[in-house]
Coordinates of C-alpha atoms and ligand atoms in Angstrom, one line a residue:
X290 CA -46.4 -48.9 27.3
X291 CA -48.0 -45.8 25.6
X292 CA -45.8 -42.9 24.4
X293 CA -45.6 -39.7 26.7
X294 CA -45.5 -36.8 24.4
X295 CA -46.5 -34.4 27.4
X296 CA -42.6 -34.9 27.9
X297 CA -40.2 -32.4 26.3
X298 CA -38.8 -35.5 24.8
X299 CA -41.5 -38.2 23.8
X300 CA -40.5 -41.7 25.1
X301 CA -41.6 -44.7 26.5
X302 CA -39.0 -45.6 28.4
X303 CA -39.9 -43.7 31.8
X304 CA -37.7 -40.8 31.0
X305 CA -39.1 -38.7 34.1
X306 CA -38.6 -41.2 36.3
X307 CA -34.8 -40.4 36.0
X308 CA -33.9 -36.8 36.3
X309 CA -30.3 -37.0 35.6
X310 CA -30.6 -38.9 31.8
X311 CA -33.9 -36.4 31.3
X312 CA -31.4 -33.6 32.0
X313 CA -28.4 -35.1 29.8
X314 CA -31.0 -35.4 26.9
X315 CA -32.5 -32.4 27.3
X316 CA -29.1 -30.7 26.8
X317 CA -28.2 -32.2 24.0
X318 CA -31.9 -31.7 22.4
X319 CA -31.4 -28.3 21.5
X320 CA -28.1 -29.0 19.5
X321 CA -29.5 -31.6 17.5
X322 CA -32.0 -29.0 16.0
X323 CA -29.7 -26.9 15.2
X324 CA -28.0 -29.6 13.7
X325 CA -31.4 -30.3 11.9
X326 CA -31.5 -26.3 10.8
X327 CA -28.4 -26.8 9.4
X328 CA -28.0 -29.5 7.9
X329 CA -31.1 -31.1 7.6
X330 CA -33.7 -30.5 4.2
X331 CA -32.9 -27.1 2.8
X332 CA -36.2 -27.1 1.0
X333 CA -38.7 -24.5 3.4
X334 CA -42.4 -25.8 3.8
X335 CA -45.4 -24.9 5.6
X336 CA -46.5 -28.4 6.8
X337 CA -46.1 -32.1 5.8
X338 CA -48.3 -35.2 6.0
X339 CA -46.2 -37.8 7.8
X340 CA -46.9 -40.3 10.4
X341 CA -45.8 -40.3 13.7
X342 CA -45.7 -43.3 16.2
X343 CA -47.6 -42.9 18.9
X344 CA -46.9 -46.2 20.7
X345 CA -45.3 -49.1 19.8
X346 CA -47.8 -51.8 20.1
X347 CA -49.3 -52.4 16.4
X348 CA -52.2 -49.7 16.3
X349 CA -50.2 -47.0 17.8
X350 CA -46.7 -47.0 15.7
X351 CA -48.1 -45.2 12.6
X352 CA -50.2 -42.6 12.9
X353 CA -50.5 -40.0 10.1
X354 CA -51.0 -36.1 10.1
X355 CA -49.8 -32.7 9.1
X356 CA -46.7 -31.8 10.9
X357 CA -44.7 -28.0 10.9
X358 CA -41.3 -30.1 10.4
X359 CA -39.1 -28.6 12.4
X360 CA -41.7 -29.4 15.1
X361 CA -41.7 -33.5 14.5
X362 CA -41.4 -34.9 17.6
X363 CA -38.7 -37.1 17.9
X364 CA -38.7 -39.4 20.6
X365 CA -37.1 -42.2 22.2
X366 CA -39.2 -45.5 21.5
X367 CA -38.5 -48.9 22.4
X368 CA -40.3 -52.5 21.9
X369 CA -42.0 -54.2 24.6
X370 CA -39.4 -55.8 27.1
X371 CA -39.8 -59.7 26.8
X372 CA -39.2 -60.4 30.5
X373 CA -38.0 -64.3 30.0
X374 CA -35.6 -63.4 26.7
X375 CA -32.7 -65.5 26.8
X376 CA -29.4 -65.1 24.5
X377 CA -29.7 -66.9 22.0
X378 CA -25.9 -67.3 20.2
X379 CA -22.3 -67.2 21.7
X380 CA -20.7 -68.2 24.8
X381 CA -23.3 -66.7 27.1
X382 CA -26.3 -69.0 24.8
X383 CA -29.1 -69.8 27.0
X384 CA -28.9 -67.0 30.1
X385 CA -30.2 -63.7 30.7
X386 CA -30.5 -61.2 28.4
X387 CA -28.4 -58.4 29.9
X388 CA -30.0 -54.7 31.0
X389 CA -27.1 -53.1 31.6
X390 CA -23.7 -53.8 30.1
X391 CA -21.3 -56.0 31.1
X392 CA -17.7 -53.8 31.8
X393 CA -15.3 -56.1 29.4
X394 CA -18.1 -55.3 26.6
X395 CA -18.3 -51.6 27.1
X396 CA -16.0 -50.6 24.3
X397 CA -17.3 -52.9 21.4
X398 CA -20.8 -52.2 22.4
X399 CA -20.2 -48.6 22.4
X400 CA -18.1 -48.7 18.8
X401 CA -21.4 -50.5 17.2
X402 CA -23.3 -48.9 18.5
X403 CA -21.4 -45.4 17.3
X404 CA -21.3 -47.1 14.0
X405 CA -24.9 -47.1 13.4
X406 CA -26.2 -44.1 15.1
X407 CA -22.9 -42.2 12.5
X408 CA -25.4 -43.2 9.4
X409 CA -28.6 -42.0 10.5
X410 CA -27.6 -38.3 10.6
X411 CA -25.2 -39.1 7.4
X412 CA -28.3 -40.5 5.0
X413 CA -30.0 -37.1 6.4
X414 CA -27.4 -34.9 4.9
X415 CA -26.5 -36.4 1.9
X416 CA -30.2 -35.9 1.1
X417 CA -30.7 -32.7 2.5
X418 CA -30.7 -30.8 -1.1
X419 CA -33.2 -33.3 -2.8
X420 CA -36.3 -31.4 -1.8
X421 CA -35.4 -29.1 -3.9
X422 CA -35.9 -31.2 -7.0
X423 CA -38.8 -33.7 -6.1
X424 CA -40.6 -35.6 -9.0
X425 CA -43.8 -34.7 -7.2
X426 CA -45.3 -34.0 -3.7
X427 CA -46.0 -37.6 -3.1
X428 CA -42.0 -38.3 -3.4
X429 CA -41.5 -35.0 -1.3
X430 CA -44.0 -36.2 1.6
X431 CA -41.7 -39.7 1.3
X432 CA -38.3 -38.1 1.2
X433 CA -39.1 -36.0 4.6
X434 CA -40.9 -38.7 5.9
X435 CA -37.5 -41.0 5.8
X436 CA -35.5 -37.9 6.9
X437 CA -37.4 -37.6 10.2
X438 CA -37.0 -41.4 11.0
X439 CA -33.6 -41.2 10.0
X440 CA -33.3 -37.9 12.5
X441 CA -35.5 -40.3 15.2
X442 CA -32.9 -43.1 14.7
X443 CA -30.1 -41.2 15.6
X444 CA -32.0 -39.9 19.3
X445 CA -32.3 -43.6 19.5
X446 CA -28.8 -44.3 19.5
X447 CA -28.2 -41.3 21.5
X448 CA -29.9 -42.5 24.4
X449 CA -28.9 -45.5 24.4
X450 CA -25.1 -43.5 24.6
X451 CA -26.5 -41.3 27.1
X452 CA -28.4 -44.2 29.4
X453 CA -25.4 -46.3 29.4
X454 CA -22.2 -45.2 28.0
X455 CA -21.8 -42.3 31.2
X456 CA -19.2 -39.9 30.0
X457 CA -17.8 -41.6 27.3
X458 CA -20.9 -41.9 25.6
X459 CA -22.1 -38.5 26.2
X460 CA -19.0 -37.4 24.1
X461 CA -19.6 -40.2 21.3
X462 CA -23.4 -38.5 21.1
X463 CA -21.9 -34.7 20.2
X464 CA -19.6 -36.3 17.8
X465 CA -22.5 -37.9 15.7
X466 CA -23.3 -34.4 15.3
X467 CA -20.0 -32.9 14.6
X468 CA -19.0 -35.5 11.1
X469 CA -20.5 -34.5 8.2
X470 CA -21.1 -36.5 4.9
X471 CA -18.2 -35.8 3.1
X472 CA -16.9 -33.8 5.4
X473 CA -12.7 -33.4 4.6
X474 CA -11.6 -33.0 8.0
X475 CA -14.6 -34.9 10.2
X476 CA -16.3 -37.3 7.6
X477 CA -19.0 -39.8 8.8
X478 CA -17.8 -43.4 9.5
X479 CA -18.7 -45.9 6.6
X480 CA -17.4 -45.4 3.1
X481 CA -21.1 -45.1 1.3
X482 CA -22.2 -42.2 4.0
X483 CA -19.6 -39.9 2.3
X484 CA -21.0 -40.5 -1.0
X485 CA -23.4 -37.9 -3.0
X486 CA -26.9 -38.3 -3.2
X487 CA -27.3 -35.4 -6.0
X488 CA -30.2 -36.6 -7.7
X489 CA -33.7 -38.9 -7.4
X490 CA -32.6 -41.6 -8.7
X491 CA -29.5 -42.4 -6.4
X492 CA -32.2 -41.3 -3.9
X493 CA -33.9 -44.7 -4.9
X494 CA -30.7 -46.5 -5.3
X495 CA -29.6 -45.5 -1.7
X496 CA -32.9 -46.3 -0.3
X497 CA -33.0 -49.9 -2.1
X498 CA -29.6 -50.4 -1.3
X499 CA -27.9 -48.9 1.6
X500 CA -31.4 -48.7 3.7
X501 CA -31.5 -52.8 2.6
X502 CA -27.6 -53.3 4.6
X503 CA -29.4 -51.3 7.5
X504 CA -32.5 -53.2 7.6
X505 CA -29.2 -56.4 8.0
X506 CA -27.1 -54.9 10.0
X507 CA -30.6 -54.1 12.7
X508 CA -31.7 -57.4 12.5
X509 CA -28.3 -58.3 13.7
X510 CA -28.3 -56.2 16.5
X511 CA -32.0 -56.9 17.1
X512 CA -30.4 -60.3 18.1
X513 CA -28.2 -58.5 20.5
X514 CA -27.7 -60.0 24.5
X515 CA -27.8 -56.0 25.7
X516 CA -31.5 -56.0 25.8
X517 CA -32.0 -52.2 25.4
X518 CA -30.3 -52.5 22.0
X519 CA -32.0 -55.4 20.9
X520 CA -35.4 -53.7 21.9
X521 CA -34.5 -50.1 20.2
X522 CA -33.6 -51.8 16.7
X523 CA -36.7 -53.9 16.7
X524 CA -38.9 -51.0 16.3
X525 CA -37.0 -49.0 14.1
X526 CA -36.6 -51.9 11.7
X527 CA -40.7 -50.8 11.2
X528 CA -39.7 -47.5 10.2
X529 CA -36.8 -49.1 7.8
X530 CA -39.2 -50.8 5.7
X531 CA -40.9 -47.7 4.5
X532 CA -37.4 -46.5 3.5
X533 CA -37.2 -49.5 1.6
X534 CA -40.6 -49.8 -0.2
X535 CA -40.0 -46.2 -1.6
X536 CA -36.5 -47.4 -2.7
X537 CA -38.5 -50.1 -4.7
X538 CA -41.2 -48.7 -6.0
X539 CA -39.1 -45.8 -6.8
X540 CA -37.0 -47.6 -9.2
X541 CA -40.4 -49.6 -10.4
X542 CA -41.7 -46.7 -11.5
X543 CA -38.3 -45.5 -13.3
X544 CA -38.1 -49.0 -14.6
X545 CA -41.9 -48.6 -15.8
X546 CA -41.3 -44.8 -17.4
X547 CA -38.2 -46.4 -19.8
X548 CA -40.3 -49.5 -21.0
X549 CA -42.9 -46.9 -21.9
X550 CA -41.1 -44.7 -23.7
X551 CA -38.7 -47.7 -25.3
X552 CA -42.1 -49.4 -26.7
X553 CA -42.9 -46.1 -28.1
X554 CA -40.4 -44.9 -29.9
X555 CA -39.0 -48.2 -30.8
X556 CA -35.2 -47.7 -29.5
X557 CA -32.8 -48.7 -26.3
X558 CA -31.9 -45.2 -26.2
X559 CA -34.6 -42.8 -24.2
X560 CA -32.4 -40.0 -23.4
X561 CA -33.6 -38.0 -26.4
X562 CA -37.2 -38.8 -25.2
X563 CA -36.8 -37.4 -21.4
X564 CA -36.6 -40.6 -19.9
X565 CA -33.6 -42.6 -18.1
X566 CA -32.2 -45.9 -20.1
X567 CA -31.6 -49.3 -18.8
X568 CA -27.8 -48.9 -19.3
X569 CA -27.9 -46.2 -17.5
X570 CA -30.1 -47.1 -14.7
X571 CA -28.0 -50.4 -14.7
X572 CA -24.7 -48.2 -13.8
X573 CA -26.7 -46.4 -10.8
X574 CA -27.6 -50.2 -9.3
X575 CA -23.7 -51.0 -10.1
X576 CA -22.4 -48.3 -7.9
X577 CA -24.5 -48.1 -5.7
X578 CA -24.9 -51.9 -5.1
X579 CA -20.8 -52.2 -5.0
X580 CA -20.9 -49.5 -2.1
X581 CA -23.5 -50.9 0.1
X582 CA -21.7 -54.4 0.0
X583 CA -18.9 -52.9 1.5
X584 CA -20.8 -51.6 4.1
X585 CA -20.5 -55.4 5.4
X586 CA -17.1 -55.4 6.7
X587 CA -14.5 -57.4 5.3
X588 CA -15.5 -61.2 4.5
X589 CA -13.4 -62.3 7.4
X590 CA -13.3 -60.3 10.2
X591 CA -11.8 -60.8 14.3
X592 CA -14.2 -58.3 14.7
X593 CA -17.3 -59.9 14.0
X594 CA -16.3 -63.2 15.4
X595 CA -16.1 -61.7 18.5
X596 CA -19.0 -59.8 18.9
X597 CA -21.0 -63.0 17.9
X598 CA -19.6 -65.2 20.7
X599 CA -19.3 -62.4 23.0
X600 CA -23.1 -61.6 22.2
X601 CA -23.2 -58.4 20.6
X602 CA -24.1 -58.7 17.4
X603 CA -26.1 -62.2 16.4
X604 CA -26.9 -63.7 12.5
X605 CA -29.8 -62.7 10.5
X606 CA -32.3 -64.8 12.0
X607 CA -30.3 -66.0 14.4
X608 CA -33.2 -68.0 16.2
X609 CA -34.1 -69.6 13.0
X610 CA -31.1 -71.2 12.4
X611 CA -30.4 -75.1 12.4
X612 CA -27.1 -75.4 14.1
X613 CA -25.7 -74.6 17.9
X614 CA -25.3 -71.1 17.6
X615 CA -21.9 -71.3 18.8
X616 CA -20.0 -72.0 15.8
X617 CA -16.5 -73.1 17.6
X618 CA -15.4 -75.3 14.7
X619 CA -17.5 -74.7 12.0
X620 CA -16.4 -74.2 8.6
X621 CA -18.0 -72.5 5.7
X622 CA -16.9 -71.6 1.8
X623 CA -16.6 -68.2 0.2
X624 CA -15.3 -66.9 -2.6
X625 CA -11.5 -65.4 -3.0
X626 CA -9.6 -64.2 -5.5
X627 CA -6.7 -66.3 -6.3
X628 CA -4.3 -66.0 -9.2
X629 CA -6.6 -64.2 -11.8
X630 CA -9.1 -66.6 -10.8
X631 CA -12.4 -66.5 -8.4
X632 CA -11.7 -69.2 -6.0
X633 CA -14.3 -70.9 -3.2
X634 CA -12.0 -71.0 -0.1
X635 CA -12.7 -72.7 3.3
X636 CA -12.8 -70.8 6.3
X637 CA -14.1 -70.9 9.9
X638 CA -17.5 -69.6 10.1
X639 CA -17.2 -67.3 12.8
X640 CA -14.6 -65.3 11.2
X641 CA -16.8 -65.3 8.1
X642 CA -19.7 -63.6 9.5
X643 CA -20.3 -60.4 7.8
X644 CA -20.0 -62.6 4.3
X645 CA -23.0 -64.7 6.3
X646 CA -24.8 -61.8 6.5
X647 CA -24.0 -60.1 2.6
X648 CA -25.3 -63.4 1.5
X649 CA -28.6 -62.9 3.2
X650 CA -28.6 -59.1 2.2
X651 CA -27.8 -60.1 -1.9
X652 CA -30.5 -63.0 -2.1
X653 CA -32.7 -60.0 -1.2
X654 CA -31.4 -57.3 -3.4
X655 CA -32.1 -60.2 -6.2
X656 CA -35.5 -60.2 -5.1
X657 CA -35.8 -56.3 -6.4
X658 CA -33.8 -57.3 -9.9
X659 CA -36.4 -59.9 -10.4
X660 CA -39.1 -57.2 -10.0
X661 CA -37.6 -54.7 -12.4
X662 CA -37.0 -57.6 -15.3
X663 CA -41.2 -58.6 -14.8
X664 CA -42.0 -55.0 -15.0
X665 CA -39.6 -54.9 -18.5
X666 CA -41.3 -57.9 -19.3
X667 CA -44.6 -56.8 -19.2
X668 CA -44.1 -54.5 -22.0
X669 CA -42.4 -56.9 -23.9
X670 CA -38.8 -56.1 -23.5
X671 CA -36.8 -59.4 -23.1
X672 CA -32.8 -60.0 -23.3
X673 CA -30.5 -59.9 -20.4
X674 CA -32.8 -57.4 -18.5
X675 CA -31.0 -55.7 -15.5
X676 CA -28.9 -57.8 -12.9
X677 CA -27.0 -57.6 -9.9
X678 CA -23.1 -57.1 -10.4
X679 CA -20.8 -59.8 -9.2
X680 CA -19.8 -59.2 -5.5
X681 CA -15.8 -58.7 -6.8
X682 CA -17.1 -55.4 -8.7
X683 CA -15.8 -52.4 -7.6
X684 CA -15.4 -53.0 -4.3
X685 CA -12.5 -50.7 -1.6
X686 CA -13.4 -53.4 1.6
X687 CA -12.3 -57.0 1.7
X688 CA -11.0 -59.2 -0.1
X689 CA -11.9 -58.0 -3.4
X690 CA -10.5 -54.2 -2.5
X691 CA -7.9 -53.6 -5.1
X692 CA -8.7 -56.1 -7.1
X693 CA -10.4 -55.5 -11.2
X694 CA -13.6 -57.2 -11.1
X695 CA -15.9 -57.0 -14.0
X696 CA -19.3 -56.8 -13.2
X697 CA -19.6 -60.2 -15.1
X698 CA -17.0 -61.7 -12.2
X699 CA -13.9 -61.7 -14.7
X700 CA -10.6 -60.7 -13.5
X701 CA -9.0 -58.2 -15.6
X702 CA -6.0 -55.9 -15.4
X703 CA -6.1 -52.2 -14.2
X704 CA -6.0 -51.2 -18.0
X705 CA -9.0 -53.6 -19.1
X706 CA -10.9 -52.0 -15.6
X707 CA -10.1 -48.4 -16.3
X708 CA -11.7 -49.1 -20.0
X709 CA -14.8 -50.8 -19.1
X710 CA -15.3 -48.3 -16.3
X711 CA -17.3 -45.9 -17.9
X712 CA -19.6 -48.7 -19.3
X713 CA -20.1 -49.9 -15.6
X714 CA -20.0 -46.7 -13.4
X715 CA -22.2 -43.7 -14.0
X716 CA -20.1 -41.3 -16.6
X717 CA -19.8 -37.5 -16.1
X718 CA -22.4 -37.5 -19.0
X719 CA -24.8 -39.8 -17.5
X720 CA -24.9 -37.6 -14.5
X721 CA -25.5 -34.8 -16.5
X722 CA -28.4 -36.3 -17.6
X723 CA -30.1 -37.2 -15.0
X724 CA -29.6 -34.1 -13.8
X725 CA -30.9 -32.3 -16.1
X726 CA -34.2 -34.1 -15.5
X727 CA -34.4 -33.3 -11.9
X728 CA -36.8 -30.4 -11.9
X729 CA -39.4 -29.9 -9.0
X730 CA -43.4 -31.0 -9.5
X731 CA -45.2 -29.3 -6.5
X732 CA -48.6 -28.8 -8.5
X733 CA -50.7 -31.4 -6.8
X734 CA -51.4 -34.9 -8.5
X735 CA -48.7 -33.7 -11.1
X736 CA -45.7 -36.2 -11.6
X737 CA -42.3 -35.7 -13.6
X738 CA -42.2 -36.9 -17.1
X739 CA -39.1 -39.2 -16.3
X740 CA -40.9 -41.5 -14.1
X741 CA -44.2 -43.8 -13.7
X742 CA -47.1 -42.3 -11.0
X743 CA -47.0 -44.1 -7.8
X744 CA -49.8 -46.9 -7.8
X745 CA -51.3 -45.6 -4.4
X746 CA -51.2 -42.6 -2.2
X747 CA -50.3 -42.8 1.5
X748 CA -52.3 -43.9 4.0
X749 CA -55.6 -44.5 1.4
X750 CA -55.0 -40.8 0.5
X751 CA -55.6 -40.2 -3.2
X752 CA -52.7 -39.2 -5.3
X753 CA -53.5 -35.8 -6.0
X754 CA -53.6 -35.1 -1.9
X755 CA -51.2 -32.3 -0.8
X756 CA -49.1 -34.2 0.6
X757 CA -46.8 -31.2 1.4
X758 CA -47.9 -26.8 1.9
X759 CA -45.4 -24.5 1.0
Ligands
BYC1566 N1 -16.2 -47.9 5.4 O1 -13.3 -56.1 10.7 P1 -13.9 -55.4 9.6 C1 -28.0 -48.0 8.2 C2 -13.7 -50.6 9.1 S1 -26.7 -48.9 7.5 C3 -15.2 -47.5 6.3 O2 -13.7 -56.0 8.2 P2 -16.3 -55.3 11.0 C4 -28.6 -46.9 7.4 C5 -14.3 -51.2 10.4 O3 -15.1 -50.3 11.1 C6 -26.2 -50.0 8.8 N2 -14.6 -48.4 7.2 O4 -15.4 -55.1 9.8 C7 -28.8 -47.1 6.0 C8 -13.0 -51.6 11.1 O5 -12.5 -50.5 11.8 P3 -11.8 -50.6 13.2 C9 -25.1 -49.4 9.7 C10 -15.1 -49.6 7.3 O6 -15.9 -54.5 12.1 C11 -29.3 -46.0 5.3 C12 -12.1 -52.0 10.0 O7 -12.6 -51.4 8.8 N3 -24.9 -50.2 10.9 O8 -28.4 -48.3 9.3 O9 -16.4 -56.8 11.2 C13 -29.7 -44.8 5.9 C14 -12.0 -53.5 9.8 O10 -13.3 -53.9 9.5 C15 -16.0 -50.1 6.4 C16 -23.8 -51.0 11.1 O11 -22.9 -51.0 10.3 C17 -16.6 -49.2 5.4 N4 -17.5 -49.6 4.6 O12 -17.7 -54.9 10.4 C18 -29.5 -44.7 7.3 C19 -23.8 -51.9 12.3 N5 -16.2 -51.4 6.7 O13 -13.0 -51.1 14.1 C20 -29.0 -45.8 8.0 C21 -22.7 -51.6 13.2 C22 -15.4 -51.7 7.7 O14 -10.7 -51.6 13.1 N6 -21.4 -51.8 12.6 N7 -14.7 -50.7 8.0 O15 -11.4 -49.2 13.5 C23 -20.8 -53.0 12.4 O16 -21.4 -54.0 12.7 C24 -19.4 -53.2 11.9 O17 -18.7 -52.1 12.4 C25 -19.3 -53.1 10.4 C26 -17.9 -53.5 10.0 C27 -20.3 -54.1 9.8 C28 -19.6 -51.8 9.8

């Protein structure tokens, strides 16, 4: 079904067809601008060239244009409904997806459902200052272009509140816009979504990273028995993995700017040269690695045992699996700490779930590592290269909270911790340094000194398109 943007609210899900949810959504429309006015990018602009679905089938979902930002049109877009989906995981395995949701699930479908639609609005506040110090208009065009999304994200779990939560979830929907990222009195939800975003590079870190555990968690929920949830994350996983490729190449083309400038001048140490060094690049991936692993839950959880067989929340891939997709019984191994030592303990599978999932989400973290080391490679930098810190490292959820991980996987006492820290974590200094290099390039085809160019424009454009008008 094609997109209705004659509506106030764009959608294809029939919206006018049901005054009551039009009306609901419509009231709740004009406070999320002003939520957007105020807390949204601070950075004033005339236009921006972003895309825009228009439908969801494949030639509709991305089209591209200029667009007054404050006039995106964020709409409510689903996948096509698969009229003979069955559940595919859990005690219900085999019957009818459900279209409305069952009364003994209401409350956990409604918490996950919180949970995710909390981080969309939080990733668009802790960026909200960043415009201000863009690398180039190409990086600008991308930053906004994952802010809208992220804003288009949240309407998608608002009407999913508002379609099938009644009251309950018509409160939970003014609440996503009441936290604030590090907010003291009403913070956002997850750890990670309180954190700072203060400069480019933890821009690229967060998208690499924390985008990555949301491109998990989706697929997760993609696999979902309450069909309207399943059918809403499917399509904005489409969107996700633009957040991610500019996570990516983002760090590429940081990755690429330090090889230069080490081959040049011969030395480890680029600071002096205007660039950003490995170790300090490797602190960045260290922090914010350790933060987006915790976004997984603890590595046993009741929780996610019984959303799985209840049907809420399925494994990555669930469908692909080899097993019975029931998991009463099964066993897996993960790793504990136990005495000063990291131990492989046995434990049922279903309570182990959100360590399924990490594993998933860190094979493909690695895949990014692998990337940077070629790119180092290719100018003829060898040695350890950078690497992913063990999943003990720094970590406040699980089983690892509390404990003093090295991000080589020793254990170590506080003391030892507290020393190594500011050889692990990004120092005071380090900051400083980075953001001293954060100053904005809005002169067309221009690029800042401490990165690579990009290797393409968007959409076929050439890279010295204005990509933004002030
Ligand atoms: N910070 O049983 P446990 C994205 C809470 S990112 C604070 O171990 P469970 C995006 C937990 O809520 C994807 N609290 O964990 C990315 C629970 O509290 P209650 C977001 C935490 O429930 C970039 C208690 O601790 N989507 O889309 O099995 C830009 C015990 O937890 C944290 C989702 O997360 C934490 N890090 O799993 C924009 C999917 N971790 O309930 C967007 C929906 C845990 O006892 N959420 N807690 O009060 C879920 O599936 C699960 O709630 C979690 C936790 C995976 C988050």
């Amino acid at each position: 079904m094609s997109i209705d943007y004659t509506d106030r609210i764009p959608n294809n899900v029939s919206l006018s067809d049901d005054r009551r949810l039009q009306r609901a959504l419509e009231s709740w429309q004009p406070r999320f601008l002003q939520w957007w006015g105020e807390m949204g990018p601070t950075l004033p602009t005339q236009d921006v060239y972003l895309r825009t679905a228009v439908s969801v089938g494949r030639e509709g979902w991305a089209n591209f244009g200029r667009v007054k930002l404050p006039e995106y049109r964020w709409g409510i877009f689903l996948a096509e409904r698969d009229q003979d989906r069955r559940i595919a995981f859990g005690q219900h395995k085999g019957k009818p997806v459900w279209q409305q949701v069952p009364g003994e699930h209401r409350a956990a479908l409604q918490r996950l459902i919180v949970v995710q639609g909390d981080t969309e609005p939080a990733s668009v506040e802790q960026q909200r200052r960043l415009g201000l110090t863009a690398p180039s208009l190409y990086d600008l065009r991308n930053l906004f272009q994952v802010n809208v999304e992220e804003g288009r994200h949240l309407w998608a779990m608002v009407y999913l509140l508002h379609a099938h939560f009644g009251r309950a979830g018509r409160d939970e929907a003014e609440a996503l816009l009441q936290r604030h990222s590090g907010s003291d009195d009403s913070p956002r939800i997850l750890g990670a979504f309180n954190e700072e975003t203060p400069d480019w590079l933890s821009f690229f870190m967060f998208t690499y990273f924390t985008d990555r555990d949301g491109k998990y968690q989706l697929g997760t929920l993609k696999e979902s028995a309450f069909d309207p949830l399943s059918r809403t994350c499917e399509f904005m996983l489409k969107e996700e993995a633009h957040h991610m490729f500019v996570g990516t190449t983002g760090i590429d083309r940081v990755v690429q700017r330090a090889a230069e400038l080490m081959c040049e001048h011969d030395t480890d140490d680029v600071t002096p040269f205007g660039g950003i060094s490995l170790a300090v690049i490797q602190k960045y991936l260290n922090f914010h690695y350790s933060v987006s692993l915790d976004l997984f839950g603890g590595e046993t959880s009741t929780n996610v045992a019984n959303y799985f067989t209840a049907g809420l929340k399925g494994r990555w891939q669930e469908e692909r699996r080899d097993d019975d997709h029931v998991l009463t019984g099964a066993m897996t191994a993960l790793p504990r700490p136990e005495g000063g030592r990291i131990v492989e303990a046995e434990l049922p599978a279903l309570t182990a779930l959100n360590h399924d999932l990490r594993v998933a989400y860190i094979a493909d973290c690695q895949t990014g590592v692998t990337r940077w080391n070629r790119i180092l490679a290719s100018h003829g930098i060898s040695g350890p290269g950078l690497y992913l810190p063990h999943v003990g490292f720094n970590r406040q959820v699980g089983v690892f909270a509390g404990c003093h991980i090295t991000p080589r996987g020793e254990v170590v006492d506080a003391a030892t911790w507290q020393a190594g820290r500011p050889s692990w974590l990004p120092t005071p200094a380090d900051k400083a340094h980075v953001e001293s290099l954060m100053r904005p390039v809005y002169e067309p085809g221009k690029i800042a000194a401490w990165l690579a160019p990009p290797r393409n424009g968007i959409n076929g454009q050439p890279l010295d398109y204005t990509y933004v008008r002030f």
